[in-house]
């Protein structure tokens, strides 16, 4: 590696981090506007045209707020934990191929690091992300924060298993841990068809993993004031806020990479071939890079809309419902998904279309059965009104 | 490049050792857990330095992501967190240092002396190493070391079942949280019992606090 490669790598890292942060800023605006639309109101529309400058205004406001450290807080841990939360959220982007712009040496400009255990890296970084929340809750020396932190650790441990097992399904489908290979193998058919069950479980578990509504017990306002970030103010609070949203978008990007074909879309190869023949390889590569990046971002936007939609639709679950769903529904479902994938891929290794159709049908049937039969707490409850003679 | 790797190794080794020492010496037990995490991270980095990506990432995934968070979880649910009154060192700490060091060196010195270290690793003659670390490890688990692998799996299952049994025993002793209707019914029954033979008031209300504390445990 020469020094010029090193410089390029550093520049790529900086660009990626800044891009993740910018995505966070405008995702908040997107979420607020969409939520407002879903709730039949306007949303922020005063700062700039259509509220486009609202994220900047928010950032300035957060910067200039007073930065308070509680007197009895564990000072160092309290100061470090926002960074603990943010760093995993940003470095998770390193192995996600956000597009395909060949650099002529077998590499890809639009993927920061191509390591052969890319998917495991994603899982590992995701699991590290909970430390920020847990430790922040402890260090604040506040019972509400502490409860939020404990809830966060329990919830993330529970849902990590289901999440890892569904990811394993996608890995088995591509027979590789590398994110680039997983995307390439989806050129014929996106993984959502053969891994439909896995995709559904992944989306639910990912929502729980980033502690977002309806699984946001970590910061349940009615119960815990603000949850783990009760004692945080100013930029430290903003870092938590940021890590939450960057993690959410990263999770959607992972879902796109693993299940929705990554940067692939039908007709991409034809288009690239055509442009390359007409205008040469460099232009062809550029067109390929830009269109694939656009397709990837469009898919991420669609999934982000779905997560905002979920937030606007579903009420927060109870704690026992959360644990029941994680351990008694999602974990068995993801195990079934792994079993189906393994059996079908060994039995019919040469017929990917047949395998995909069989597993799609089986997955839909299993999901339908689970939704109707396995609903936790379906036993009839009779409510008897009593007169309290106090 | 080689000096760079050596420097990196020394840095990581220093981080691991310093964090490990901090883990056993700091008084605050949560801080000890955090230092332990730092040490685990260092070990993961060492694996990466040896180009064992799978092991490195698995180290972070399992030890940092799962084991340590469970430790933290358990610590945070413990009543007496600080333990700042506990003494860290007894007067005979040096004996406790020497004996394990001697035992450990008994184990490690023959290994270091006699093992044929392959440094640098044997270059692939002709063909590039086609199989990555994960596949090698998987194949080894499923073929060469199948028996130890399954024994470990059974051991873990037994441990898990044991934990569940223990937890269920705890739960059976636990008193159920009463609903409002049940509380009212209970109070009515008590009042009915009181009416024929009126008892002093504190004895009747004393039932409620014990209910409450029983339901919390």
Coordinates of C-alpha atoms in Angstrom, one line a residue:
Chain A
X1 CA 0.0 0.0 0.0
X2 CA 1.5 3.3 -1.0
X3 CA 0.8 6.6 0.7
X4 CA -1.6 7.6 -2.0
X5 CA -3.8 4.6 -1.3
X6 CA -3.7 5.6 2.4
X7 CA -4.8 9.1 1.5
X8 CA -7.7 7.8 -0.6
X9 CA -8.8 5.5 2.2
X10 CA -8.8 8.3 4.7
X11 CA -10.7 10.6 2.3
X12 CA -13.2 7.8 1.7
X13 CA -13.7 7.3 5.5
X14 CA -14.3 11.0 6.0
X15 CA -16.8 11.2 3.1
X16 CA -18.6 8.2 4.4
X17 CA -18.9 9.5 8.0
X18 CA -20.1 12.9 6.8
X19 CA -22.6 11.3 4.4
X20 CA -23.9 9.2 7.3
X21 CA -24.3 12.3 9.4
X22 CA -26.0 14.2 6.6
X23 CA -28.3 11.4 6.1
X24 CA -29.2 11.5 9.8
X25 CA -30.0 15.2 9.6
X26 CA -32.3 14.9 6.7
X27 CA -33.8 11.6 7.9
X28 CA -35.1 13.5 11.0
X29 CA -36.8 16.0 8.7
X30 CA -38.2 13.2 6.5
X31 CA -39.5 11.4 9.6
X32 CA -41.1 14.5 11.1
X33 CA -42.8 15.5 7.8
X34 CA -44.0 11.9 7.1
X35 CA -45.2 11.4 10.7
X36 CA -47.0 14.7 10.4
X37 CA -48.6 13.7 7.2
X38 CA -49.7 10.4 8.7
X39 CA -51.2 12.2 11.6
X40 CA -52.9 14.8 9.4
X41 CA -50.9 17.8 10.3
X42 CA -48.2 19.9 8.6
X43 CA -44.9 19.2 10.4
X44 CA -42.0 21.6 10.4
X45 CA -42.3 23.8 7.4
X46 CA -41.0 27.2 8.5
X47 CA -37.2 27.1 8.2
X48 CA -36.4 27.3 4.6
X49 CA -38.5 26.1 1.7
X50 CA -40.7 23.3 2.9
X51 CA -38.7 23.1 6.2
X52 CA -35.5 22.1 4.4
X53 CA -33.3 24.1 6.8
X54 CA -34.9 22.7 9.9
X55 CA -32.1 20.2 10.6
X56 CA -29.6 23.0 10.6
X57 CA -31.7 25.0 13.0
X58 CA -32.0 22.0 15.3
X59 CA -28.3 21.5 15.2
X60 CA -27.6 25.1 16.1
X61 CA -30.1 24.9 18.9
X62 CA -28.6 21.8 20.3
X63 CA -25.1 23.2 20.1
X64 CA -26.0 26.3 22.1
X65 CA -27.9 24.6 24.9
X66 CA -26.3 24.4 28.3
X67 CA -24.3 21.3 28.8
X68 CA -25.1 19.9 32.2
X69 CA -23.2 17.1 34.0
X70 CA -25.1 15.8 37.0
X71 CA -23.1 16.2 40.2
X72 CA -23.3 12.6 41.3
X73 CA -22.7 11.1 37.8
X74 CA -19.8 8.9 37.1
X75 CA -18.0 11.7 35.3
X76 CA -15.7 9.9 32.8
X77 CA -18.1 7.1 31.9
X78 CA -20.9 9.8 31.5
X79 CA -18.7 11.8 29.1
X80 CA -17.6 8.8 27.1
X81 CA -20.8 6.9 26.6
X82 CA -22.3 9.2 23.8
X83 CA -19.3 8.5 21.8
X84 CA -19.6 4.8 22.6
X85 CA -23.0 4.9 21.1
X86 CA -22.2 6.9 18.0
X87 CA -19.0 5.2 16.8
X88 CA -20.5 1.8 16.1
X89 CA -23.4 3.5 14.3
X90 CA -21.0 5.1 11.9
X91 CA -18.4 2.4 11.4
X92 CA -21.2 -0.1 10.6
X93 CA -21.3 1.6 7.2
X94 CA -17.8 0.5 6.3
X95 CA -18.7 -2.9 4.8
X96 CA -22.0 -2.0 3.2
X97 CA -21.6 -1.7 -0.6
X98 CA -23.7 1.4 -1.4
X99 CA -23.2 1.0 -5.1
X100 CA -20.9 -0.4 -7.8
X101 CA -18.3 1.8 -9.3
X102 CA -15.4 -0.4 -10.5
X103 CA -12.0 1.3 -9.9
X104 CA -10.4 -0.8 -12.6
X105 CA -8.4 -3.0 -10.2
X106 CA -11.1 -5.3 -9.1
X107 CA -12.2 -2.9 -6.4
X108 CA -15.3 -0.8 -5.8
X109 CA -15.2 2.9 -5.1
X110 CA -18.5 2.8 -3.4
X111 CA -17.6 0.2 -0.7
X112 CA -15.1 1.3 1.9
X113 CA -13.9 -2.1 3.0
X114 CA -14.4 -5.5 1.4
X115 CA -13.6 -8.0 4.1
X116 CA -14.4 -11.7 3.7
X117 CA -16.4 -11.7 7.0
X118 CA -18.4 -8.6 6.2
X119 CA -21.7 -9.8 7.5
X120 CA -20.2 -10.9 10.8
X121 CA -18.6 -7.5 11.1
X122 CA -22.0 -6.0 10.7
X123 CA -23.4 -8.2 13.5
X124 CA -20.5 -7.5 15.8
X125 CA -20.6 -3.8 15.4
X126 CA -24.4 -3.8 15.9
X127 CA -24.0 -5.8 19.1
X128 CA -21.4 -3.3 20.4
X129 CA -23.8 -0.4 19.8
X130 CA -25.9 -1.1 22.9
X131 CA -23.0 -0.3 25.3
X132 CA -23.5 3.4 24.8
X133 CA -27.1 3.2 26.0
X134 CA -26.5 0.8 28.8
X135 CA -23.5 2.6 30.2
X136 CA -25.1 6.0 29.8
X137 CA -28.1 4.8 31.8
X138 CA -25.8 3.6 34.6
X139 CA -23.4 6.6 34.6
X140 CA -26.2 9.2 34.9
X141 CA -26.9 8.0 38.5
X142 CA -30.6 8.3 37.9
X143 CA -33.1 5.5 38.5
X144 CA -35.0 6.2 35.3
X145 CA -31.9 6.2 33.2
X146 CA -30.7 3.1 34.9
X147 CA -34.0 1.3 34.1
X148 CA -33.7 2.4 30.5
X149 CA -30.2 1.1 30.3
X150 CA -31.1 -2.3 31.8
X151 CA -34.1 -2.6 29.5
X152 CA -31.8 -1.8 26.5
X153 CA -29.3 -4.5 27.3
X154 CA -32.0 -7.1 27.9
X155 CA -33.9 -6.2 24.8
X156 CA -30.8 -6.1 22.5
X157 CA -29.5 -9.4 23.8
X158 CA -32.9 -11.0 23.2
X159 CA -33.3 -9.8 19.6
X160 CA -29.7 -10.2 18.5
X161 CA -30.2 -13.9 18.4
X162 CA -33.1 -13.8 15.9
X163 CA -31.3 -11.1 13.9
X164 CA -28.1 -13.1 13.6
X165 CA -30.0 -16.3 12.6
X166 CA -32.0 -14.5 9.8
X167 CA -28.7 -13.0 8.6
X168 CA -27.4 -16.5 8.6
X169 CA -30.2 -17.4 6.1
X170 CA -29.0 -14.8 3.7
X171 CA -25.4 -16.0 4.2
X172 CA -26.4 -19.6 3.4
X173 CA -28.2 -18.4 0.3
X174 CA -25.1 -16.7 -1.0
X175 CA -22.7 -19.2 0.6
X176 CA -20.4 -16.4 1.6
X177 CA -19.9 -14.0 4.5
X178 CA -18.9 -11.2 2.1
X179 CA -21.4 -8.4 1.6
X180 CA -20.2 -7.8 -2.0
X181 CA -20.7 -11.5 -2.9
X182 CA -24.1 -11.5 -1.3
X183 CA -25.2 -8.6 -3.4
X184 CA -23.7 -10.1 -6.6
X185 CA -25.5 -13.4 -6.0
X186 CA -28.8 -11.5 -6.0
X187 CA -28.5 -10.5 -9.7
X188 CA -31.0 -13.0 -10.8
X189 CA -33.4 -12.9 -7.9
X190 CA -33.5 -10.8 -4.8
X191 CA -33.1 -12.7 -1.5
X192 CA -36.5 -11.5 -0.4
X193 CA -38.1 -14.3 -2.5
X194 CA -36.3 -17.3 -1.1
X195 CA -35.8 -15.6 2.3
X196 CA -39.2 -14.1 2.8
X197 CA -39.6 -15.4 6.3
X198 CA -36.1 -14.3 7.1
X199 CA -36.8 -10.8 5.7
X200 CA -39.9 -10.3 7.8
X201 CA -38.2 -11.5 11.0
X202 CA -35.2 -9.4 10.2
X203 CA -37.3 -6.2 9.9
X204 CA -39.0 -6.8 13.2
X205 CA -35.8 -7.8 15.0
X206 CA -33.9 -4.8 13.5
X207 CA -36.6 -2.4 14.7
X208 CA -36.2 -3.9 18.2
X209 CA -32.4 -3.8 17.9
X210 CA -32.3 -0.1 17.2
X211 CA -34.8 0.4 20.1
X212 CA -37.4 2.2 18.0
X213 CA -41.2 2.3 18.2
X214 CA -43.0 0.0 18.8
X215 CA -40.1 -1.4 20.8
X216 CA -38.8 1.8 22.3
X217 CA -39.2 0.7 26.0
X218 CA -35.7 2.0 26.5
X219 CA -37.0 5.6 26.4
X220 CA -40.7 5.1 27.1
X221 CA -41.6 8.6 28.0
X222 CA -44.6 7.8 30.1
X223 CA -42.7 5.4 32.3
X224 CA -39.1 6.5 32.3
X225 CA -39.1 10.3 31.7
X226 CA -36.6 10.2 28.9
X227 CA -35.1 6.8 29.5
X228 CA -31.3 6.4 29.3
X229 CA -30.8 10.0 28.0
X230 CA -32.7 11.7 30.7
X231 CA -29.7 13.4 32.2
X232 CA -28.0 14.3 28.9
X233 CA -28.3 17.7 27.4
X234 CA -26.9 19.7 24.5
X235 CA -24.5 18.0 22.2
X236 CA -24.3 14.9 24.2
X237 CA -28.0 14.4 23.8
X238 CA -27.6 15.2 20.1
X239 CA -25.0 12.4 19.8
X240 CA -27.4 9.8 21.2
X241 CA -30.1 11.1 19.0
X242 CA -27.8 10.9 16.0
X243 CA -26.6 7.4 16.8
X244 CA -30.1 6.2 17.0
X245 CA -31.0 7.5 13.6
X246 CA -27.8 6.6 11.9
X247 CA -28.2 3.1 13.3
X248 CA -31.7 3.0 11.9
X249 CA -30.7 4.0 8.4
X250 CA -27.7 1.6 8.6
X251 CA -30.1 -1.2 9.6
X252 CA -32.3 -0.4 6.6
X253 CA -29.2 -0.3 4.4
X254 CA -28.2 -3.8 5.7
X255 CA -31.7 -5.1 5.0
X256 CA -31.4 -3.8 1.5
X257 CA -28.0 -5.3 1.1
X258 CA -29.0 -8.7 2.4
X259 CA -32.5 -9.1 1.1
X260 CA -33.4 -6.5 -1.5
X261 CA -30.6 -6.9 -3.9
X262 CA -28.3 -4.1 -2.7
X263 CA -27.5 -1.8 -5.6
X264 CA -28.9 -4.2 -8.2
X265 CA -32.0 -3.5 -10.2
X266 CA -33.4 -5.1 -13.3
X267 CA -31.9 -3.8 -16.5
X268 CA -28.8 -2.4 -14.9
X269 CA -26.5 -4.7 -16.9
X270 CA -28.1 -3.9 -20.2
X271 CA -27.8 -0.2 -19.5
X272 CA -24.2 -0.5 -18.5
X273 CA -23.3 -2.6 -21.5
X274 CA -25.0 -0.1 -23.8
X275 CA -23.3 2.9 -22.3
X276 CA -19.9 1.2 -22.3
X277 CA -20.2 0.3 -26.0
X278 CA -21.3 3.8 -26.9
X279 CA -19.0 6.0 -24.8
X280 CA -16.2 3.8 -23.5
X281 CA -15.4 2.0 -20.2
X282 CA -14.9 5.1 -18.0
X283 CA -18.3 6.6 -18.8
X284 CA -19.8 3.2 -18.5
X285 CA -18.3 2.7 -15.0
X286 CA -19.5 6.2 -14.0
X287 CA -23.0 5.5 -15.2
X288 CA -23.0 2.2 -13.4
X289 CA -21.8 3.8 -10.2
X290 CA -24.3 6.6 -10.2
X291 CA -27.3 4.5 -11.1
X292 CA -26.5 1.7 -8.7
X293 CA -26.0 4.3 -5.9
X294 CA -29.3 5.9 -6.8
X295 CA -31.0 2.5 -6.8
X296 CA -29.5 1.7 -3.4
X297 CA -30.5 5.0 -1.9
X298 CA -34.0 4.7 -3.3
X299 CA -34.4 1.2 -1.7
X300 CA -33.1 2.5 1.6
X301 CA -35.6 5.4 1.4
X302 CA -38.5 3.0 0.8
X303 CA -37.5 1.0 3.8
X304 CA -37.1 4.1 5.9
X305 CA -40.6 5.1 4.9
X306 CA -41.7 1.7 6.1
X307 CA -40.0 2.3 9.5
X308 CA -41.6 5.7 9.9
X309 CA -44.9 4.2 8.9
X310 CA -44.5 1.4 11.6
X311 CA -43.7 4.1 14.2
X312 CA -46.8 6.0 13.3
X313 CA -49.0 2.9 13.3
X314 CA -48.2 0.6 16.1
X315 CA -48.5 1.4 19.8
X316 CA -45.6 0.5 22.2
X317 CA -45.6 -3.1 23.3
X318 CA -45.5 -4.2 26.9
X319 CA -42.3 -5.6 28.4
X320 CA -43.6 -9.2 28.6
X321 CA -45.0 -8.9 25.1
X322 CA -41.6 -7.8 23.9
X323 CA -39.8 -10.8 25.5
X324 CA -42.5 -13.2 24.3
X325 CA -42.2 -12.0 20.8
X326 CA -38.4 -12.2 20.8
X327 CA -38.0 -15.5 22.4
X328 CA -41.1 -17.5 21.6
X329 CA -42.0 -16.2 18.1
X330 CA -39.0 -14.6 16.3
X331 CA -36.3 -17.0 17.5
X332 CA -38.2 -20.2 16.5
X333 CA -39.2 -18.6 13.2
X334 CA -35.6 -17.7 12.4
X335 CA -34.5 -21.2 13.3
X336 CA -37.2 -22.6 11.0
X337 CA -35.9 -20.3 8.3
X338 CA -32.4 -21.5 8.7
X339 CA -33.6 -25.1 8.5
X340 CA -35.7 -24.6 5.4
X341 CA -32.8 -22.8 3.6
X342 CA -30.3 -25.5 4.5
X343 CA -32.6 -28.4 3.5
X344 CA -33.7 -26.9 0.3
X345 CA -30.2 -25.8 -0.8
X346 CA -28.9 -29.3 -0.2
X347 CA -31.8 -31.1 -1.7
X348 CA -32.2 -29.0 -4.9
X349 CA -28.9 -27.3 -5.4
X350 CA -29.4 -26.9 -9.2
X351 CA -32.9 -25.4 -9.2
X352 CA -32.7 -21.9 -7.6
X353 CA -36.1 -20.9 -9.0
X354 CA -37.9 -23.9 -7.6
X355 CA -36.1 -23.6 -4.3
X356 CA -37.1 -20.0 -4.1
X357 CA -40.8 -20.6 -4.9
X358 CA -41.0 -23.5 -2.4
X359 CA -39.4 -21.5 0.4
X360 CA -41.5 -18.4 -0.4
X361 CA -44.7 -20.5 -0.2
X362 CA -43.6 -22.2 3.0
X363 CA -42.5 -18.9 4.5
X364 CA -45.8 -17.2 3.8
X365 CA -47.7 -20.2 5.2
X366 CA -45.6 -20.2 8.4
X367 CA -46.1 -16.5 8.8
X368 CA -49.8 -16.7 8.3
X369 CA -50.1 -19.6 10.8
X370 CA -48.0 -17.7 13.3
X371 CA -50.0 -14.5 13.0
X372 CA -53.2 -16.3 13.6
X373 CA -52.4 -19.1 16.0
X374 CA -49.3 -18.2 17.9
X375 CA -50.5 -14.8 19.0
X376 CA -49.3 -14.4 22.6
X377 CA -51.8 -13.6 25.2
X378 CA -54.8 -14.5 23.1
X379 CA -56.6 -16.2 25.9
X380 CA -59.9 -14.6 26.7
X381 CA -59.9 -12.2 29.5
X382 CA -63.1 -11.2 31.2
X383 CA -63.0 -7.8 32.6
X384 CA -65.3 -7.4 35.7
X385 CA -66.0 -4.0 36.9
X386 CA -66.1 -3.8 40.7
X387 CA -67.1 -1.1 42.9
X388 CA -64.3 0.0 45.2
X389 CA -65.8 0.8 48.5
X390 CA -63.1 2.8 50.0
Chain B
X1 CA 5.5 -3.0 7.0
X2 CA 7.0 -5.5 9.5
X3 CA 8.0 -2.8 11.9
X4 CA 4.5 -1.3 11.6
X5 CA 3.0 -4.6 12.6
X6 CA 5.4 -4.9 15.5
X7 CA 4.6 -1.5 16.7
X8 CA 0.9 -2.2 16.4
X9 CA 1.3 -5.5 18.2
X10 CA 3.1 -3.7 21.1
X11 CA 0.4 -1.1 21.3
X12 CA -2.4 -3.7 21.4
X13 CA -0.5 -5.8 23.9
X14 CA 0.0 -2.8 26.1
X15 CA -3.7 -2.0 25.9
X16 CA -4.7 -5.6 26.7
X17 CA -2.3 -5.8 29.7
X18 CA -3.2 -2.4 31.1
X19 CA -6.9 -3.0 30.8
X20 CA -6.6 -6.4 32.4
X21 CA -4.6 -5.0 35.3
X22 CA -7.2 -2.2 35.6
X23 CA -10.0 -4.8 35.6
X24 CA -8.7 -6.6 38.7
X25 CA -7.6 -3.5 40.5
X26 CA -10.3 -0.8 40.2
X27 CA -12.8 -0.7 43.0
X28 CA -15.9 0.2 41.1
X29 CA -17.2 -3.1 39.7
X30 CA -18.8 -1.4 36.6
X31 CA -15.6 0.2 35.8
X32 CA -14.0 -3.2 36.1
X33 CA -16.5 -4.6 33.5
X34 CA -15.7 -1.7 31.2
X35 CA -12.0 -2.3 31.4
X36 CA -12.6 -6.0 30.7
X37 CA -14.4 -5.0 27.5
X38 CA -11.4 -2.9 26.5
X39 CA -9.2 -5.9 27.0
X40 CA -11.5 -8.0 24.9
X41 CA -11.3 -5.5 22.1
X42 CA -7.6 -5.6 22.3
X43 CA -7.6 -9.4 21.9
X44 CA -9.9 -9.0 18.9
X45 CA -7.5 -6.5 17.4
X46 CA -4.6 -8.9 17.9
X47 CA -6.6 -11.6 16.0
X48 CA -7.1 -9.1 13.2
X49 CA -3.4 -8.4 13.2
X50 CA -2.7 -12.1 12.6
X51 CA -5.1 -11.9 9.7
X52 CA -7.6 -14.2 11.4
X53 CA -10.6 -12.0 10.5
X54 CA -13.2 -14.5 11.4
X55 CA -11.7 -15.1 14.9
X56 CA -11.3 -11.3 15.4
X57 CA -14.9 -10.5 14.5
X58 CA -16.2 -13.5 16.4
X59 CA -14.3 -12.3 19.5
X60 CA -16.0 -8.9 19.3
X61 CA -19.4 -10.5 18.5
X62 CA -19.3 -13.0 21.3
X63 CA -17.1 -11.6 24.1
X64 CA -17.8 -7.9 23.7
X65 CA -21.3 -8.1 22.2
X66 CA -22.8 -10.8 24.3
X67 CA -20.8 -12.0 27.3
X68 CA -19.7 -8.6 28.6
X69 CA -23.2 -7.1 28.1
X70 CA -24.6 -10.0 30.2
X71 CA -21.9 -9.2 32.9
X72 CA -22.9 -5.6 32.9
X73 CA -26.6 -6.5 33.0
X74 CA -26.0 -8.7 36.0
X75 CA -23.9 -6.1 37.8
X76 CA -26.4 -3.4 37.2
X77 CA -29.1 -5.5 38.8
X78 CA -27.0 -6.2 41.8
X79 CA -27.8 -4.3 45.0
X80 CA -24.4 -3.2 46.3
X81 CA -22.7 -1.8 43.3
X82 CA -19.7 0.1 44.6
X83 CA -18.1 -2.3 47.1
X84 CA -15.7 0.6 47.8
X85 CA -15.2 -0.6 51.4
X86 CA -13.8 -3.9 50.2
X87 CA -10.0 -4.2 50.3
X88 CA -8.5 -5.0 47.0
X89 CA -5.1 -6.3 48.3
X90 CA -4.4 -8.4 51.3
X91 CA -0.9 -8.3 52.9
X92 CA 0.0 -11.6 51.2
X93 CA -0.8 -10.4 47.7
X94 CA 2.7 -11.3 46.5
X95 CA 2.3 -15.0 47.3
X96 CA -0.9 -14.9 45.3
X97 CA 1.0 -13.3 42.5
X98 CA 4.0 -15.8 42.6
X99 CA 2.0 -19.0 42.8
X100 CA -0.2 -18.5 39.7
X101 CA 2.7 -17.0 37.8
X102 CA 4.8 -20.1 38.5
X103 CA 1.9 -22.4 37.5
X104 CA 1.3 -20.5 34.4
X105 CA 5.0 -20.5 33.4
X106 CA 5.0 -24.2 34.1
X107 CA 2.4 -24.5 31.4
X108 CA 3.6 -21.9 28.9
X109 CA 7.4 -22.3 29.0
X110 CA 7.6 -25.8 27.6
X111 CA 5.2 -24.8 24.8
X112 CA 7.2 -21.7 23.9
X113 CA 10.5 -23.7 24.0
X114 CA 9.5 -26.7 22.1
X115 CA 6.8 -25.6 19.7
X116 CA 7.9 -25.3 16.1
X117 CA 6.6 -21.8 15.3
X118 CA 5.8 -21.2 11.7
X119 CA 6.9 -17.7 11.2
X120 CA 6.2 -16.4 8.7
X121 CA 3.3 -18.7 7.8
X122 CA 4.1 -21.2 5.0
X123 CA 3.6 -19.5 1.6
X124 CA 1.0 -21.1 -0.6
X125 CA 3.0 -23.2 -3.1
X126 CA 1.5 -22.4 -6.5
X127 CA -2.1 -22.0 -5.6
X128 CA -3.6 -19.2 -3.5
X129 CA -5.3 -20.1 -0.2
X130 CA -8.8 -20.7 -1.6
X131 CA -10.6 -21.4 1.6
X132 CA -11.1 -18.6 4.1
X133 CA -10.9 -18.8 7.8
X134 CA -14.6 -19.4 8.4
X135 CA -14.7 -22.3 6.1
X136 CA -11.6 -23.9 7.6
X137 CA -13.0 -23.6 11.1
X138 CA -16.4 -24.9 10.0
X139 CA -14.9 -27.9 8.3
X140 CA -12.7 -28.6 11.3
X141 CA -15.6 -28.5 13.6
X142 CA -17.7 -30.8 11.5
X143 CA -15.0 -33.3 10.7
X144 CA -11.9 -33.4 12.7
X145 CA -13.2 -32.1 16.0
X146 CA -16.8 -33.3 15.8
X147 CA -16.8 -35.1 19.2
X148 CA -15.4 -32.1 21.3
X149 CA -17.8 -29.8 19.4
X150 CA -20.8 -31.9 20.3
X151 CA -19.7 -32.5 23.8
X152 CA -19.4 -28.8 24.3
X153 CA -22.9 -28.3 22.8
X154 CA -24.4 -30.9 25.2
X155 CA -22.6 -29.2 28.1
X156 CA -24.0 -25.8 27.2
X157 CA -27.5 -27.3 26.7
X158 CA -27.3 -28.9 30.2
X159 CA -26.1 -25.6 31.7
X160 CA -29.0 -23.8 30.0
X161 CA -31.6 -26.3 31.2
X162 CA -30.1 -26.0 34.7
X163 CA -30.5 -22.3 34.6
X164 CA -34.1 -22.6 33.4
X165 CA -34.9 -25.1 36.2
X166 CA -33.3 -22.7 38.8
X167 CA -35.3 -19.8 37.4
X168 CA -38.5 -21.7 37.5
X169 CA -38.1 -22.7 41.1
X170 CA -37.6 -19.1 41.9
X171 CA -40.7 -18.1 40.0
X172 CA -42.9 -20.7 41.8
X173 CA -42.1 -19.1 45.2
X174 CA -42.8 -15.7 43.8
X175 CA -46.2 -14.3 44.8
X176 CA -48.4 -13.2 42.1
X177 CA -49.2 -9.5 41.6
X178 CA -52.8 -9.0 42.4
X179 CA -55.2 -7.2 40.1
X180 CA -57.3 -4.4 41.5
X181 CA -60.4 -6.6 41.5
X182 CA -58.6 -9.3 43.5
X183 CA -57.2 -6.8 46.0
X184 CA -60.7 -5.5 46.5
X185 CA -62.1 -9.0 47.0
X186 CA -59.3 -9.7 49.4
X187 CA -60.1 -6.6 51.4
X188 CA -63.8 -7.4 51.4
X189 CA -63.1 -10.9 52.7
X190 CA -60.9 -9.4 55.5
X191 CA -63.6 -6.9 56.4
X192 CA -66.2 -9.6 56.6
X193 CA -63.9 -11.6 58.8
X194 CA -63.4 -8.6 60.9
X195 CA -67.0 -7.8 61.5
X196 CA -68.0 -10.7 63.8
X197 CA -64.8 -10.3 65.8
X198 CA -63.3 -6.8 65.3
X199 CA -59.5 -6.9 65.4
X200 CA -57.2 -3.9 65.8
X201 CA -56.6 -1.9 62.6
X202 CA -52.8 -2.4 62.1
X203 CA -53.1 -6.2 61.9
X204 CA -55.6 -5.9 59.0
X205 CA -53.5 -3.4 57.0
X206 CA -50.3 -5.3 57.6
X207 CA -51.4 -7.8 54.9
X208 CA -51.1 -5.2 52.2
X209 CA -47.4 -4.2 52.5
X210 CA -46.3 -7.9 52.7
X211 CA -48.3 -8.5 49.5
X212 CA -46.5 -5.6 47.9
X213 CA -43.0 -6.7 48.9
X214 CA -43.7 -10.3 48.0
X215 CA -44.7 -9.3 44.5
X216 CA -41.6 -7.3 44.0
X217 CA -39.0 -10.0 44.6

